[in-house]
Every structure is written in structure tokens, then in C-alpha cells.
CSV table of C-alpha atoms in Angstrom, one decimal:
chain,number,residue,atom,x,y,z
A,1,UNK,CA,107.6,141.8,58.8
A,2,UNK,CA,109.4,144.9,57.9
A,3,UNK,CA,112.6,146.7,59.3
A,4,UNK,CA,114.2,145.1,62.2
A,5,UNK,CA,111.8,143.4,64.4
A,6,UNK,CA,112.8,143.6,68.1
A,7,UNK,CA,111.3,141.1,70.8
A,8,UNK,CA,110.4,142.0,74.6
A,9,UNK,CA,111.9,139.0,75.9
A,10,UNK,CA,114.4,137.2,73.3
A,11,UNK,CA,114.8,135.4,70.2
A,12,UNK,CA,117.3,133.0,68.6
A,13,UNK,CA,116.9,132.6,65.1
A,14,UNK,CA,116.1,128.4,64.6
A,15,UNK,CA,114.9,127.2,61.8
A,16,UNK,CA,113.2,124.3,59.8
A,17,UNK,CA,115.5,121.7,58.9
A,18,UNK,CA,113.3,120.6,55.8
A,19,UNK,CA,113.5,123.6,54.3
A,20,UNK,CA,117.4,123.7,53.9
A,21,UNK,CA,119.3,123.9,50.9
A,22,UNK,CA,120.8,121.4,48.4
A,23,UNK,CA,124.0,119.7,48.6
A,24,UNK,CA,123.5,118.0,52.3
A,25,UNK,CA,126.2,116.0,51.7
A,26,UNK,CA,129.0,118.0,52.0
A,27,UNK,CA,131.0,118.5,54.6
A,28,UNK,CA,129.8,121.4,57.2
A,29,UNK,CA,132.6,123.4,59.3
A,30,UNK,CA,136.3,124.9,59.4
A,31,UNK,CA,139.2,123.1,59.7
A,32,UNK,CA,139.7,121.4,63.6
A,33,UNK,CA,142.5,121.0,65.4
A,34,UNK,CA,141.1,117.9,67.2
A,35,UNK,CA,137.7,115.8,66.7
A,36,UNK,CA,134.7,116.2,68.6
A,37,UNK,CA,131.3,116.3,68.5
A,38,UNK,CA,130.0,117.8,65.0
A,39,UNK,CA,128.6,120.8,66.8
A,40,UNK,CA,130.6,122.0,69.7
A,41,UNK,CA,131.1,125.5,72.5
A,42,UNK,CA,129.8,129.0,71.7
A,43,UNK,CA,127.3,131.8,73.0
A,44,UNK,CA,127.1,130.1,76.2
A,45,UNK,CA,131.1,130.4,76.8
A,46,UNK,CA,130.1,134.6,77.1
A,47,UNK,CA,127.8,133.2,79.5
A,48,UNK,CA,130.1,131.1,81.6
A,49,UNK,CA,132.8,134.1,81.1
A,50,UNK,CA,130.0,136.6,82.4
A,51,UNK,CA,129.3,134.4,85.7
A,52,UNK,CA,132.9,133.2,86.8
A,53,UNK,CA,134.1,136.8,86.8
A,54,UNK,CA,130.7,138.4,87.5
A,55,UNK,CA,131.3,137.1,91.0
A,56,UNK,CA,134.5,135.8,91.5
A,57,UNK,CA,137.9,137.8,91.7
A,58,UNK,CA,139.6,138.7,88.5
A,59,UNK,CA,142.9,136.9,88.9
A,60,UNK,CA,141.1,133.7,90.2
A,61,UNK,CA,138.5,133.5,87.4
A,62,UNK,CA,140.9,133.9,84.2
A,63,UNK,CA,143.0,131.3,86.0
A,64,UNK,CA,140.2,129.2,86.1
A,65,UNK,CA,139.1,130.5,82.8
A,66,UNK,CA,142.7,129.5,81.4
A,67,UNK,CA,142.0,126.0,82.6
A,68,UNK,CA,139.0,125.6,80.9
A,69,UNK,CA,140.2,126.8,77.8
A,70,UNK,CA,142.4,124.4,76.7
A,71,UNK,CA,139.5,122.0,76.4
A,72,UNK,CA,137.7,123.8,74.1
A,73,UNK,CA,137.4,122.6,70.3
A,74,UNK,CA,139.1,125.4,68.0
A,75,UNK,CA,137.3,125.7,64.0
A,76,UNK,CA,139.7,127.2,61.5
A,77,UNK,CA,136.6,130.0,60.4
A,78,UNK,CA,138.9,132.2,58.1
A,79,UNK,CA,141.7,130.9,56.4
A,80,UNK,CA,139.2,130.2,53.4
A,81,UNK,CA,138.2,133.7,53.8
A,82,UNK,CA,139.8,136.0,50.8
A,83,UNK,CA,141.0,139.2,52.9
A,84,UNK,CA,140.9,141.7,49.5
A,85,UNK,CA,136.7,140.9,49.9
A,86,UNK,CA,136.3,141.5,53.3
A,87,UNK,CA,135.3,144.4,54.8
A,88,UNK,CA,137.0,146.9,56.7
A,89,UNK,CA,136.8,147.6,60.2
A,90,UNK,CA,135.5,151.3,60.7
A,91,UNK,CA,134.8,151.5,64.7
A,92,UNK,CA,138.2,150.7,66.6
A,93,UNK,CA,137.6,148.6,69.3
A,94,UNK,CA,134.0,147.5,68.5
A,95,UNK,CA,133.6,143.7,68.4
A,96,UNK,CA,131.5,141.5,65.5
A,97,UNK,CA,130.6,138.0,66.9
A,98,UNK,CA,129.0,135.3,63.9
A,99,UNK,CA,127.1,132.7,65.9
A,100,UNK,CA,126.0,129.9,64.5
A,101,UNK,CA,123.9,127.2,65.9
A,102,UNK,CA,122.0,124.0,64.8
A,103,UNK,CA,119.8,121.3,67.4
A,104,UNK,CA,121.7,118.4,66.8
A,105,UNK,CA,119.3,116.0,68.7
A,106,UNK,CA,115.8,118.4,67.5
A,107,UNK,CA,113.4,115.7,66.4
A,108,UNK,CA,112.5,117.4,63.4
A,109,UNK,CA,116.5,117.7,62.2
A,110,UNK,CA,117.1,115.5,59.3
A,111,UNK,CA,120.9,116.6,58.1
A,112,UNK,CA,124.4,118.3,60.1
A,113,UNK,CA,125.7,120.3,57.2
A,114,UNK,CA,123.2,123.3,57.7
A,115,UNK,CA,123.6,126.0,60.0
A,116,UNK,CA,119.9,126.5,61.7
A,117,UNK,CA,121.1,129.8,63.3
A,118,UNK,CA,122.7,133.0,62.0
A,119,UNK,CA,123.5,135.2,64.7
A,120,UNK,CA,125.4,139.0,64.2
A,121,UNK,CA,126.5,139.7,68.2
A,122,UNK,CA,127.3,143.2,68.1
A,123,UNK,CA,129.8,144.1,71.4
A,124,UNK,CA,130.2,147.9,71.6
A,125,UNK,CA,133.6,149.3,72.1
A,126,UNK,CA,132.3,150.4,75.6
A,127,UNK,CA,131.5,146.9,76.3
A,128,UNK,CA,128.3,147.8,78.7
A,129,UNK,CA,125.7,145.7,76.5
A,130,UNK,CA,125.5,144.0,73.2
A,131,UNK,CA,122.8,143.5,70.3
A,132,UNK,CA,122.0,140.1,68.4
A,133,UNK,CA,120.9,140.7,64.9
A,134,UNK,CA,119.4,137.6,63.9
A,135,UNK,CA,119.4,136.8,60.1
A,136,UNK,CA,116.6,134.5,58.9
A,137,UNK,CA,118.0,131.5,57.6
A,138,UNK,CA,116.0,131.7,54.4
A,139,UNK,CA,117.2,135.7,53.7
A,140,UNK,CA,117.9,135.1,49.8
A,141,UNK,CA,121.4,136.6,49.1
A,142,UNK,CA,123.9,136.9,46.8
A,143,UNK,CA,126.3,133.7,48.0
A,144,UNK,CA,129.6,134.0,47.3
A,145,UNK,CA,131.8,131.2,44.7
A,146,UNK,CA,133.0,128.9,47.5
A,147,UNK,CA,137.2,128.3,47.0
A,148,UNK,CA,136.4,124.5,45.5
A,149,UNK,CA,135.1,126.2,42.8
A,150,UNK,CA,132.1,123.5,43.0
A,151,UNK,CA,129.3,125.8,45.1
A,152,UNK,CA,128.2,129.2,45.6
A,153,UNK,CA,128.3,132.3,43.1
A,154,UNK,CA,124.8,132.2,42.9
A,155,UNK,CA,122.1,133.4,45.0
A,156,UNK,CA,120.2,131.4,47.4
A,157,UNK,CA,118.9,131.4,51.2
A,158,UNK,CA,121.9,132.3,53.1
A,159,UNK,CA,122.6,128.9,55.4
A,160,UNK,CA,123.1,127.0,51.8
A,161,UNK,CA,126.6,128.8,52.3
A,162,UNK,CA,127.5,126.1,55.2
A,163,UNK,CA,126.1,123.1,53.1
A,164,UNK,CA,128.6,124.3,50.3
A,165,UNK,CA,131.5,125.9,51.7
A,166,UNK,CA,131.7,125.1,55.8
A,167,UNK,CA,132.3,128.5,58.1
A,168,UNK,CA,134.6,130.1,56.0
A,169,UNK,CA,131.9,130.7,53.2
A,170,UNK,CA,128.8,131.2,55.3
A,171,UNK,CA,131.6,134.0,57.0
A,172,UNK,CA,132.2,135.4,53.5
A,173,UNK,CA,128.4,135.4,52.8
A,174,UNK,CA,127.6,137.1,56.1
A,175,UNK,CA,130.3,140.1,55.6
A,176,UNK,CA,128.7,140.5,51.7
A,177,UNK,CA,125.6,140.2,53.3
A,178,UNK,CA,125.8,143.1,56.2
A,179,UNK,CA,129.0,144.9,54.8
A,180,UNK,CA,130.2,144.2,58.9
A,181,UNK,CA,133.6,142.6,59.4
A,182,UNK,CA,133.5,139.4,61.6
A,183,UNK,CA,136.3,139.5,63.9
A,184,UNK,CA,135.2,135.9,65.7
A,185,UNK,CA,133.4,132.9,65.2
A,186,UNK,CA,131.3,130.9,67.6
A,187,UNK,CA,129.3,127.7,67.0
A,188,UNK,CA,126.8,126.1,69.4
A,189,UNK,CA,124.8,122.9,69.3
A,190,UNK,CA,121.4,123.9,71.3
A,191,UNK,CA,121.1,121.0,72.7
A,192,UNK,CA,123.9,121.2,74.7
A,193,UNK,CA,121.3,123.4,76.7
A,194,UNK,CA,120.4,120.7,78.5
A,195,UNK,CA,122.9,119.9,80.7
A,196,UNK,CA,123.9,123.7,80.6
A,197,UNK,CA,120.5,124.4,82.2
A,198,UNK,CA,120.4,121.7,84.5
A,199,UNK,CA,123.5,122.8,86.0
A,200,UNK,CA,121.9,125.9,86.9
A,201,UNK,CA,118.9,123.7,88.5
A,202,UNK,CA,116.4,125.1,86.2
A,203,UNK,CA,115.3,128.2,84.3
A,204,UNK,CA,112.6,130.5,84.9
A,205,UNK,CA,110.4,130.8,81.2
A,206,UNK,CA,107.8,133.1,80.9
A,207,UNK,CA,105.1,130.9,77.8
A,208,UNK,CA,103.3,134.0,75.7
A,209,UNK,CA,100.3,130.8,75.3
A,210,UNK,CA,99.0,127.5,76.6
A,211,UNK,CA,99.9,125.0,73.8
A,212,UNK,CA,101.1,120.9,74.0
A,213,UNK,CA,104.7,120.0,72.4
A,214,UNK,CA,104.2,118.8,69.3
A,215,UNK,CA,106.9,116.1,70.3
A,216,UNK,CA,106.9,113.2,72.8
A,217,UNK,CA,106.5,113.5,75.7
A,218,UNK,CA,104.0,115.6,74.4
A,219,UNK,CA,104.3,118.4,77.7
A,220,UNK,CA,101.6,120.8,78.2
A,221,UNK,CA,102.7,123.8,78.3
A,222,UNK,CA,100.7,126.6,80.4
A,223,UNK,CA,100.6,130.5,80.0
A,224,UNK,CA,102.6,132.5,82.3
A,225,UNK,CA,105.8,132.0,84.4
A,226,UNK,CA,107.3,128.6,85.1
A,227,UNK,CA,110.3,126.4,85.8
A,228,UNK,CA,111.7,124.5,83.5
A,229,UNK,CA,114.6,122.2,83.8
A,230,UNK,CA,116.7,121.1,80.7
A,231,UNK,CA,114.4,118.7,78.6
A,232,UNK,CA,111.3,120.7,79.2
A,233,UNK,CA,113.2,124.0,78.4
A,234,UNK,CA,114.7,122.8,75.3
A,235,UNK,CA,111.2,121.1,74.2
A,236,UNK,CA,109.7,124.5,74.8
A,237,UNK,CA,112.2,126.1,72.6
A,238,UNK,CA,111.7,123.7,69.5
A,239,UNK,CA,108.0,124.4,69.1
A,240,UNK,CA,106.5,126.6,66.2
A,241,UNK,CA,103.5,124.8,64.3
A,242,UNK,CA,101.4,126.1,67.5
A,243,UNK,CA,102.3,129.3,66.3
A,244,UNK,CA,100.8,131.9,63.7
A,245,UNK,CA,104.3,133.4,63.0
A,246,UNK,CA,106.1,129.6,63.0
A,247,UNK,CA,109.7,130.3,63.1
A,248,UNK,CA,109.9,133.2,64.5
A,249,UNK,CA,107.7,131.8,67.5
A,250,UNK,CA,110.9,130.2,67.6
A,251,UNK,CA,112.7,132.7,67.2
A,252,UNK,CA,110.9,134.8,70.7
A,253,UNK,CA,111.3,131.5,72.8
A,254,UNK,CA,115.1,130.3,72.0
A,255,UNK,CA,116.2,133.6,73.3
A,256,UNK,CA,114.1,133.3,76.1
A,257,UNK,CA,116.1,130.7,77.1
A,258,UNK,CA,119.7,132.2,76.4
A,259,UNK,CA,118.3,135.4,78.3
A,260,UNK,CA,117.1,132.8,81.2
A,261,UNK,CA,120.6,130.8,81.6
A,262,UNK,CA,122.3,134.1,81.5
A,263,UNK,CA,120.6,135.6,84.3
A,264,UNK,CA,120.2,132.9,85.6
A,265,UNK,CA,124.1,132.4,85.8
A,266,UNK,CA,125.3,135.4,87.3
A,267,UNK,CA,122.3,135.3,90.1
A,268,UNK,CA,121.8,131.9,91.2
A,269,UNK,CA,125.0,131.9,93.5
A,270,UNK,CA,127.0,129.7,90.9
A,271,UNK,CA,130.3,131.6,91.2
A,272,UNK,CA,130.5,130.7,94.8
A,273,UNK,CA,129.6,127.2,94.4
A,274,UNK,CA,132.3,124.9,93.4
A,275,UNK,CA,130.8,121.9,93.1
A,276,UNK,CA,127.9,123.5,90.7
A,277,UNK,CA,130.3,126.3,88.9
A,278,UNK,CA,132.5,123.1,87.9
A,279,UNK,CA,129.2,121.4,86.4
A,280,UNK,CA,127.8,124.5,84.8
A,281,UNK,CA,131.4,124.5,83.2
A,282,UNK,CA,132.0,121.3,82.0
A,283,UNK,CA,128.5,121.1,80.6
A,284,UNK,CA,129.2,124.5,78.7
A,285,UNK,CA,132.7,123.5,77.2
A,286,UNK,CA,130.8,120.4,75.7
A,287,UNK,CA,128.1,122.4,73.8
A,288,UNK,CA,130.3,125.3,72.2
A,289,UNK,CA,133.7,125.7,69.9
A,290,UNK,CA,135.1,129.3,68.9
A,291,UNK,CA,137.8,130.4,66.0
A,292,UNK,CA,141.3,129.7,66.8
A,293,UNK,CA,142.0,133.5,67.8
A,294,UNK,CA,139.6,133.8,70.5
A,295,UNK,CA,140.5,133.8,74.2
A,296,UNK,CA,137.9,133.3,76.9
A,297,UNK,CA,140.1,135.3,79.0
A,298,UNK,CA,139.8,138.3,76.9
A,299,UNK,CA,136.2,137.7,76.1
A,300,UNK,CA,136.0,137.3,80.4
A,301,UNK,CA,137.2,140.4,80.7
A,302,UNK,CA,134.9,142.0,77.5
A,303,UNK,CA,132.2,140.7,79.0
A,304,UNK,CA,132.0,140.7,83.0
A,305,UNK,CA,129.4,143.5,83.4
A,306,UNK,CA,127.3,142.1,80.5
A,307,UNK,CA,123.3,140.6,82.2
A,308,UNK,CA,120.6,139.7,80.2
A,309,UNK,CA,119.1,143.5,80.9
A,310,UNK,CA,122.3,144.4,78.5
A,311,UNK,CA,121.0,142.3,76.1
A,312,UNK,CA,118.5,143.6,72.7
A,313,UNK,CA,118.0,140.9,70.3
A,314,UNK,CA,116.8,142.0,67.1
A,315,UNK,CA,115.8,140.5,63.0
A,316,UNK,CA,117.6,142.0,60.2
A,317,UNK,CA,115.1,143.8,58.1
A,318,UNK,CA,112.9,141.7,56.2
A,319,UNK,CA,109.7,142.4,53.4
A,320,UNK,CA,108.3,139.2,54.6
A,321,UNK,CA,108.6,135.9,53.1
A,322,UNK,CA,108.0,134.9,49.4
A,323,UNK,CA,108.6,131.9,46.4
A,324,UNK,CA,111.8,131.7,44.3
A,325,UNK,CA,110.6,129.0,42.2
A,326,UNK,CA,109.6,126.3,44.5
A,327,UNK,CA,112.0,127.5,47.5
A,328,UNK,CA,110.0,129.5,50.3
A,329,UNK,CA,112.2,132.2,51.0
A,330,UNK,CA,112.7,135.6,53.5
A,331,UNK,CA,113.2,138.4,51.4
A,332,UNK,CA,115.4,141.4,52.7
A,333,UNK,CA,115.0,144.6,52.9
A,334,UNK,CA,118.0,146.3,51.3
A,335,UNK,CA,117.5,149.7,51.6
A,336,UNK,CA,116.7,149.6,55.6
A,337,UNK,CA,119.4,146.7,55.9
A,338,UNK,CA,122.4,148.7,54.4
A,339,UNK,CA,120.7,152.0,57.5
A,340,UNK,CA,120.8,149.2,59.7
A,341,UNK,CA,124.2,147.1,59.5
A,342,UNK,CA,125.9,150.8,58.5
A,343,UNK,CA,124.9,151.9,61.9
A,344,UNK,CA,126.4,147.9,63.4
A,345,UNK,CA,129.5,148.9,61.5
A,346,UNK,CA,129.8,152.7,63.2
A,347,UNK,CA,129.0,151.1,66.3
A,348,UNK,CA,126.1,153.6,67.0
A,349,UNK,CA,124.3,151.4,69.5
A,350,UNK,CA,121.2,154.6,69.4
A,351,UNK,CA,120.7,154.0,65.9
A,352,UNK,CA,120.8,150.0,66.3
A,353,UNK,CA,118.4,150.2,69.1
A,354,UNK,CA,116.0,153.2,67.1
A,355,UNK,CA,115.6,150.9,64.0
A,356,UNK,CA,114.9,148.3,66.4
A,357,UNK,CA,111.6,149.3,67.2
């Protein structure tokens, strides 16, 4: 794979657990303001944000929104963060989103200190779409010295910075990485999509194959268009060994699913059901956490015209995979990344979308 690979319908960057990094054992995440679940609230609070004021009135949605929003977990994502080594902001207005994601309950996940996805959202100042720029989990990069002093300085595939210096350090890696400032932080535990999807009754999933789950129950799954409710949607999304290109198999059928509950959300006559927009909410607030400065009313109002139509997932550019002594790696390509994330940080969505294809 070379340059950024774009995908017709969508594709969330989830990875294998076994092949993560040293140092399991320490302690994954910012600092909380109060306990909950390891892995709580993120991309699907755009979502929720996109449907409440997607079809409800403005002044009745961000009250609602306000309601909601004290309920969700905060993660202290920069204080760690030196500001002299960050990068500047060059396009006023323009918005850098860092989502990351694990599957706490995914049969094959053996640790919680790990970040399984690496996700660049791109919002453009105009706010009429938005590209995610996935980032392999295994790019080898430069990681930065974490601020114990005991990880880090070193390179080594990029989600060993959340094994060995929680989000502030995989935030520090990302910014080295892609030169692009992160102005918020969301987190999201996949599956959560469960109860997320069965809020919405269902999803409609278009499988590229036949193929059987490699996991009990052990679903068939058959080519074409079909309906998936929570459990069957989130099996679907797990599976890779079926698949010539593995992870990012993966990759093409996670976003499937974040493309499904979006549209899903904002056409299935949510907004003006009470009863199911309350479920859909509830169940969303328990799957994500955001930094301490964001505000789902902002974000509400940032994101109301965004559909999954809006949407352009993308890879950052790769030269394939490769060994680093025994570690199986994804090596970058530097000299179409540094094209790539300048044109992210100029927020020239043409030249996004051109090296996209």
C-alpha cells in the first residue's frame, strides 16, 4: 500500500491486540475527573450532536445537549503535553480531532493499556464535511521521551506511546508524527456500539464477501446488503483472518459501521422520537469521553449539517508493512506523508481528497 488509501464505503483503523507493544502494564489514559469505565464517549457524541440538531430546533437540542453533557467522563489529554514542541496552528478556524478507540470486550483483546485506533478527524473551517486519516497502529515512528522519564525517546509502532505515556504522549507522538496540532481528544470503546446500534433498531451493512465469524456464535455472514443489529454488527466489524489484506479488512468494515449509525441517526426518525432519541443517548454517553475543553454544544453546532455523504475516510501513507527485528511493523511514507498532513494543516480539503485516491 502506498500514498493514502481511500475506501468506497469506510474504514476504522482496529488492530491486533497481540501485536502491541511492551510495557502493558502501565497505566493507559489522561488524568479523570471521576471513574468510569476504562474506555468511555467519543466519535459517536459527533454522531448524537449531528442527529439531535439535525432534526430538532437549535435552542431545544443544545438544551438537551447541555443535559447530557454533564454526564460525560472528561480525560485530562494535554497538560502532559510540552506546548514549546507542539505545532502551530496555520488554518484559523480549522478543527484537528485525535480519536482513539480500543474493543474492550473483542475476543481476541488480551490488555487495556493500548490504543487499537488512531484516528486524525480533520473538520474544515467551513464545517460542510470532514476527513479521517487513519494511522496504522503499527506506523514505526520516532516516539517522543514520555514526562516520567521511564518510556519513549525511542522509535517504535506508534500505539506503544499509550502503553508508556497515557493520551498526553500518544498526543505528542501524533503532532511529531503529522506536524498537525490537535485541538481535542476523543476516546471510544467500540463496543459500546452495541447498544448504540440497537438504539437505532439496526444498521444497514453492505459485506464485500460471504465468510463465517471466526468467533462464537460463529454467524454466517452473506455477500451483499443486510441488517444487522448490535452483536451481529460488531461481530462483523471484528473479523480479518478471512481477509487477504487482514487489518485493513478491518479497517473497510469498522467504518462501515460508523458511516451506517450515522446515517442511520439523522434518517431513522430518531430526533422526533423521545423514547428512542433518549436511548440512542444514554447508550452513546456510556461508550465515549472527550478532553476537558470540549463542549457538545459547540461541536452540535460544528457539526449539524455533517451525513455520512460528508464523510472521506482515508490511511496515512504507508510503503507497506515490514520487520524491525522481530516486531512486524507499517512503514510510512515520509515524503507523501509530510504532502499529505501539510495539506491537513492548510486545510485544503482538494488536496486531502486528490492524495486520497
Amino acid at each position: 500500500m502506498s500514498g493514502a488509501q481511500r475506501y468506497t464505503d469506510a474504514d476504522t483503523e482496529f488492530f491486533d491486540p497481540h501485536a502491541a507493544d511492551p510495557h502493558e502494564d502501565v497505566p493507559a489514559g489522561g488524568k479523570r475527573r471521576r471513574r468510569g469505565p476504562r474506555w468511555r464517549r467519543v466519535l459517536v457524541t459527533c454522531l448524537v450532536v449531528a442527529a439531535i440538531l439535525g432534526g430538532g430546533t437549535m435552542i431545544g437540542g443544545a438544551l438537551y445537549l447541555r443535559s447530557v453533557e454533564k454526564d460525560i467522563d472528561r480525560v485530562d489529554a494535554f497538560a502532559d503535553v510540552p506546548e514549546e514542541g507542539r505545532p502551530q496552528a496555520v488554518a484559523n478556524g480549522a478543527m484537528n480531532i485525535l480519536i482513539l478507540g480500543s474493543d474492550s470486550r473483542d475476543p481476541e483483546s488480551t490488555g487495556g493499556s493500548r490504543t487499537d485506533t488512531i484516528i486524525v478527524a480533520h473538520i474544515p473551517k467551513d464545517r460542510s464535511s470532514a476527513q479521517l486519516v487513519s494511522i496504522p497502529r503499527d506506523t514505526w515512528v520516532n516516539v517522543p521521551k514520555a514526562k516520567n522519564g521511564g518510556h519513549g525517546g525511542r522509535d517504535a509502532k506508534i500505539n506503544a506511546a499509550y502503553a508508556w505515556g497515557g493520551i498526553p504522549l500518544m498526543v505528542q507522538t501524533v503532532e511529531s508524527f503529522t506536524t498537525v496540532r490537535i485541538d481535542h481528544v476523543m476516546i471510544v470503546d467500540f463496543a459500546g456500539f452495541k447498544e448504540i446500534i440497537d438504539a437505532l433498531d439496526g444498521v444497514d451493512i453492505n459485506a464485500e464477501k460471504s465468510f463465517t465469524s471466526i468467533h462464537p456464535p460463529f454467524r454466517k455472514f452473506e455477500q451483499g446488503m443486510q441488517r444487522m443489529d448490535g452483536e451481529t454488527a460488531l461481530d462483523y466489524s471484528r473479523q480479518r483472518k478471512q481477509f487477504a489484506d487482514g487489518d485493513f479488512a478491518r479497517i473497510r468494515h469498522q467504518q462501515q459501521v460508523i458511516k451506517a449509525i450515522l446515517d442511520k441517526a439523522v434518517s431513522g426518525g430518531i430526533v422526533t422520537n423521545p423514547g428512542r432519541l433518549n436511548s440512542f443517548v444514554k447508550a452513546t454517553s456510556s461508550a465515549v469521553s472527550v478532553d476537558e475543553k470540549m463542549s457538545l454544544v459547540s461541536m452540535a453546532t460544528d457539526l449539524r449539517n455533517l451525513r455520512g455523504r460528508n464523510l472521506t475516510f482515508v490511511t496515512s501513507p504507508t510503503k507497506g508493512t515490514g520487520r524491525v527485528g522481530s516486531e512486524s511493523v507499517v512503514f510510512a511514507n515520509t515524503e507523501k506523508a509530510k504532502t499529505f498532513y501539510d495539506a491537513v494543516r492548510r486545510d485544503s480539503v482538494d488536496e486531502i481528497l486528490a492524495s486520497s485516491k
